[in-house]
Every structure is written in structure tokens, then in C-alpha cells.
PDB file of C-alpha atoms in Angstrom:
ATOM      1  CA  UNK V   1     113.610 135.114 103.576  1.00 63.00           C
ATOM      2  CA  UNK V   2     112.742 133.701 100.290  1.00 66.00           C
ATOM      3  CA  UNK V   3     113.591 130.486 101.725  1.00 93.00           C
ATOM      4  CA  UNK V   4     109.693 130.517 103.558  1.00 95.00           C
ATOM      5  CA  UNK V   5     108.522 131.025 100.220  1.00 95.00           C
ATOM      6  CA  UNK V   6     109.568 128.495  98.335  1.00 95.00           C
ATOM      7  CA  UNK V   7     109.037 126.049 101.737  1.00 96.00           C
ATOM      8  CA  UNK V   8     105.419 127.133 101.433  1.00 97.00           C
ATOM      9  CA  UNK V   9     105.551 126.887  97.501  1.00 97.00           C
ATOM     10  CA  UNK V  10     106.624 123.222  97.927  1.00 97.00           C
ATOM     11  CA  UNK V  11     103.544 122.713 100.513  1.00 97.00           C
ATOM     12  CA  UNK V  12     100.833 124.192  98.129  1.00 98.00           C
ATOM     13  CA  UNK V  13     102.317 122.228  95.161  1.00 97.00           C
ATOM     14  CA  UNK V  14     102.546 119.219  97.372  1.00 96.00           C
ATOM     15  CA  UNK V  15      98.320 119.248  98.086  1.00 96.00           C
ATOM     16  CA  UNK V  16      97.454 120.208  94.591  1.00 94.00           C
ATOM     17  CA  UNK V  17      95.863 117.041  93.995  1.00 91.00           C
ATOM     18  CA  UNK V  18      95.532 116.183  97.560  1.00 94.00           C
ATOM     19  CA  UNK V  19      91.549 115.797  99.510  1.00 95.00           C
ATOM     20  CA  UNK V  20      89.592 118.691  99.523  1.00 96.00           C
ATOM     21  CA  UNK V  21      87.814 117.627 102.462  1.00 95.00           C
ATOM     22  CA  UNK V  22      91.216 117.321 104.729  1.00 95.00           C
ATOM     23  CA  UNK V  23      92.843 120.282 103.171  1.00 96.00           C
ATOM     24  CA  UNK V  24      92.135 124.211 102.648  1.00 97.00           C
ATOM     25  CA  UNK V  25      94.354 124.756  99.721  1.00 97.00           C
ATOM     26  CA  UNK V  26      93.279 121.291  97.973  1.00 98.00           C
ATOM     27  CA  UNK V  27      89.605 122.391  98.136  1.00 97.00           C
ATOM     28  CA  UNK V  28      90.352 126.030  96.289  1.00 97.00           C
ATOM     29  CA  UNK V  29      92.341 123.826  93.740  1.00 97.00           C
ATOM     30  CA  UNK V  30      89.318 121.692  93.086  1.00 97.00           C
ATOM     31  CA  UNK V  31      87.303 125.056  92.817  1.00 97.00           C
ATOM     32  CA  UNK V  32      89.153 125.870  89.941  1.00 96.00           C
ATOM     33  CA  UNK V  33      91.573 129.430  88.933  1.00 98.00           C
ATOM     34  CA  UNK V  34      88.307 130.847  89.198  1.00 98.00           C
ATOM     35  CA  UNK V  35      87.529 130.393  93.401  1.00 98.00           C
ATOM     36  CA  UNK V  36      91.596 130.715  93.855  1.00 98.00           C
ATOM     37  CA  UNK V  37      91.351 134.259  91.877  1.00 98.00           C
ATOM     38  CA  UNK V  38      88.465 135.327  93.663  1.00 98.00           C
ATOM     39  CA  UNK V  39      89.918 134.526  97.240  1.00 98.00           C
ATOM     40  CA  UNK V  40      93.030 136.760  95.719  1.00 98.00           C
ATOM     41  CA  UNK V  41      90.990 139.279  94.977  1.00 98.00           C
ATOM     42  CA  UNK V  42      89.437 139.456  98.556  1.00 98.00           C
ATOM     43  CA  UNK V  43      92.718 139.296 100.616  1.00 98.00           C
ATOM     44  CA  UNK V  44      93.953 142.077  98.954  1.00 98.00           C
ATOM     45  CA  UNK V  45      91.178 144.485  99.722  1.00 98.00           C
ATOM     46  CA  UNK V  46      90.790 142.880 103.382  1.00 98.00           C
ATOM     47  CA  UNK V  47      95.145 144.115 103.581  1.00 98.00           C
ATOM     48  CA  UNK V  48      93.987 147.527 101.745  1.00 98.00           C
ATOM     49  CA  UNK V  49      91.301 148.006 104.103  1.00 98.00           C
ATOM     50  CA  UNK V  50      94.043 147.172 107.054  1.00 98.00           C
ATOM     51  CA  UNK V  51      96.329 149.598 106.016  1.00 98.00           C
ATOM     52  CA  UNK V  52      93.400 152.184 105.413  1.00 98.00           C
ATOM     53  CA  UNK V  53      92.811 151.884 109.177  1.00 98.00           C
ATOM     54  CA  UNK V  54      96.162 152.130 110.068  1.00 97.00           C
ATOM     55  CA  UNK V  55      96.417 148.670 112.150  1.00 96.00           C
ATOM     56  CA  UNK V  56      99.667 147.689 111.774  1.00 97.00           C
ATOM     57  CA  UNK V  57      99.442 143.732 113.347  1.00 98.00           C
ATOM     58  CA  UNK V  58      96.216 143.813 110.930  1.00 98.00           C
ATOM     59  CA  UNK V  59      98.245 144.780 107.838  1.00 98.00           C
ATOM     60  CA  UNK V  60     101.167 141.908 108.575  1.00 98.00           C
ATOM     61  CA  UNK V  61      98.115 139.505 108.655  1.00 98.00           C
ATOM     62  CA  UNK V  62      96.080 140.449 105.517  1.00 98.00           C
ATOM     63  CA  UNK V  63      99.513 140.504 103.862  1.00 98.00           C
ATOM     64  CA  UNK V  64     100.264 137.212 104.802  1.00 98.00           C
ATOM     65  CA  UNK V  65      96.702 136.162 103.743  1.00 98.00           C
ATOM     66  CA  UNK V  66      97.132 137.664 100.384  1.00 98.00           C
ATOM     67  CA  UNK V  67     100.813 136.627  99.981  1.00 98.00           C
ATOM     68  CA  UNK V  68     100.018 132.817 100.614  1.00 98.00           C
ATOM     69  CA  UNK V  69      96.801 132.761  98.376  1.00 98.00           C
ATOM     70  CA  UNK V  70      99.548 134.311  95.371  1.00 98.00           C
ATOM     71  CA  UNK V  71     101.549 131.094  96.214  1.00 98.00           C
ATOM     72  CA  UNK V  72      98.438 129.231  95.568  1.00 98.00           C
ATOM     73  CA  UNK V  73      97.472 131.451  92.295  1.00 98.00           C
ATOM     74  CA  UNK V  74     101.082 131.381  91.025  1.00 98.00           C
ATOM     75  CA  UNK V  75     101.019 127.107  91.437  1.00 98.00           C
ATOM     76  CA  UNK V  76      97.937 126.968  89.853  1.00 98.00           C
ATOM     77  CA  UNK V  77      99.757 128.452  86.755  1.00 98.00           C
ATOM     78  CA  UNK V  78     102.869 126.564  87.021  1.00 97.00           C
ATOM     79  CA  UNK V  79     105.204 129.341  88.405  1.00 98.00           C
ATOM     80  CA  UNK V  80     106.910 129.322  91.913  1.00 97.00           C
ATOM     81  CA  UNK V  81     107.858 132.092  94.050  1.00 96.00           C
ATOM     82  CA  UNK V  82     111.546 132.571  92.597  1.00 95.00           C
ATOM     83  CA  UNK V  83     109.837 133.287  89.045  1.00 97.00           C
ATOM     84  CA  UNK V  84     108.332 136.678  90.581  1.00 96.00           C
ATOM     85  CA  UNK V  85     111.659 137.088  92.874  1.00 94.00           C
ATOM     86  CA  UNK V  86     113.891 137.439  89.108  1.00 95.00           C
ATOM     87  CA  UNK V  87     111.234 139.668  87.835  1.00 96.00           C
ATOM     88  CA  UNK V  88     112.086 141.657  90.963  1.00 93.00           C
ATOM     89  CA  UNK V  89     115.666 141.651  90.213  1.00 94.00           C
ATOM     90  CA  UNK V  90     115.339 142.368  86.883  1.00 93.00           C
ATOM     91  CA  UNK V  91     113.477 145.391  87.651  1.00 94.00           C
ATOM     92  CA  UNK V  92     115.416 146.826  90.275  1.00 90.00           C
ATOM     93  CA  UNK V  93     117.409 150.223  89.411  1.00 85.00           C
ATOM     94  CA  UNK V  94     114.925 150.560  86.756  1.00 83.00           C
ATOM     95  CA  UNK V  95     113.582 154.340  86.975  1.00 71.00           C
ATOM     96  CA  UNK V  96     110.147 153.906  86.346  1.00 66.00           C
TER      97      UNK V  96
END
């Protein structure tokens, strides 16, 4: 599964410096960490107000929102998917 993630890493990183008027994730990168943080920010309480309501499909969705605008965050600071998957790692069996 990680495979989609790094697939949709390469995508991101591939329209960094592409036209923000043909392309969604090269307009938030001409915004700025500021407009990419902010649009973080608001997918995760749109998936916390999903799973407050209880609507499963919903939930998927707004996770998938907020997952792919971390992609976008995480490029915009030089770090791909696989960086968070080894903190993961390292962190597992950790009692905490």
C-alpha cells in the first residue's frame, strides 16, 4: 500500500513548479506553506467532523482529502511519504 503513496508523492513533486492555472496542487504551491497548511488544517476537521457523524464512506473521503494534502505539506518541506512510514516503524512496540 505504500506503493500509492509514494506514486502520488512522485505526482505532487512532479507539479511543484508546474502552472497554477492547469493544476490544483501547483496553485497551493504558488500560495506558499502558508495556503498548503491552511488547506491541512481544514481537511482534517472536515474527516473529524465525518467521523463525529458516524458516515463511514464520508470518513474514507475526508481521509483521503487530508492524507493527499500531507503529501503536498510533506513535499513542500522536502520529505516523502517513506520518511513518516520509518518514523512509524521506529515507533512501533513502543509502549507509550
Amino acid at each position: 500500500m505504500s506503493d500509492i503513496l509514494e506514486r502520488l508523492a512522485d505526482v505532487v513533486e512532479s507539479r511543484k513548479a508546474g502552472d497554477p492555472e492547469k493544476s490544483y496542487v501547483s496553485r497551493l504551491f504558488s500560495r506558499g506553506p502558508d495556503a498548503i497548511l491552511k488547506k491541512v488544517g481544514e481537511e482534517a476537521t472536515e474527516a473529524v467532523m465525518a467521523a463525529k457523524d458516524g458516515d463511514r464512506l464520508r470518513i474514507v473521503g475526508e481521509t483521503a482529502d487530508l492524507w493527499f494534502h500531507c503529501l503536498i505539506m510533506l513535499a513542500q518541506y522536502g520529505l516523502r511519504p517513506s520518511d513518516v512510514l520509518a518514523e512509524l516503524a521506529r515507533r512501533e512496540g513502543i509502549s507509550g
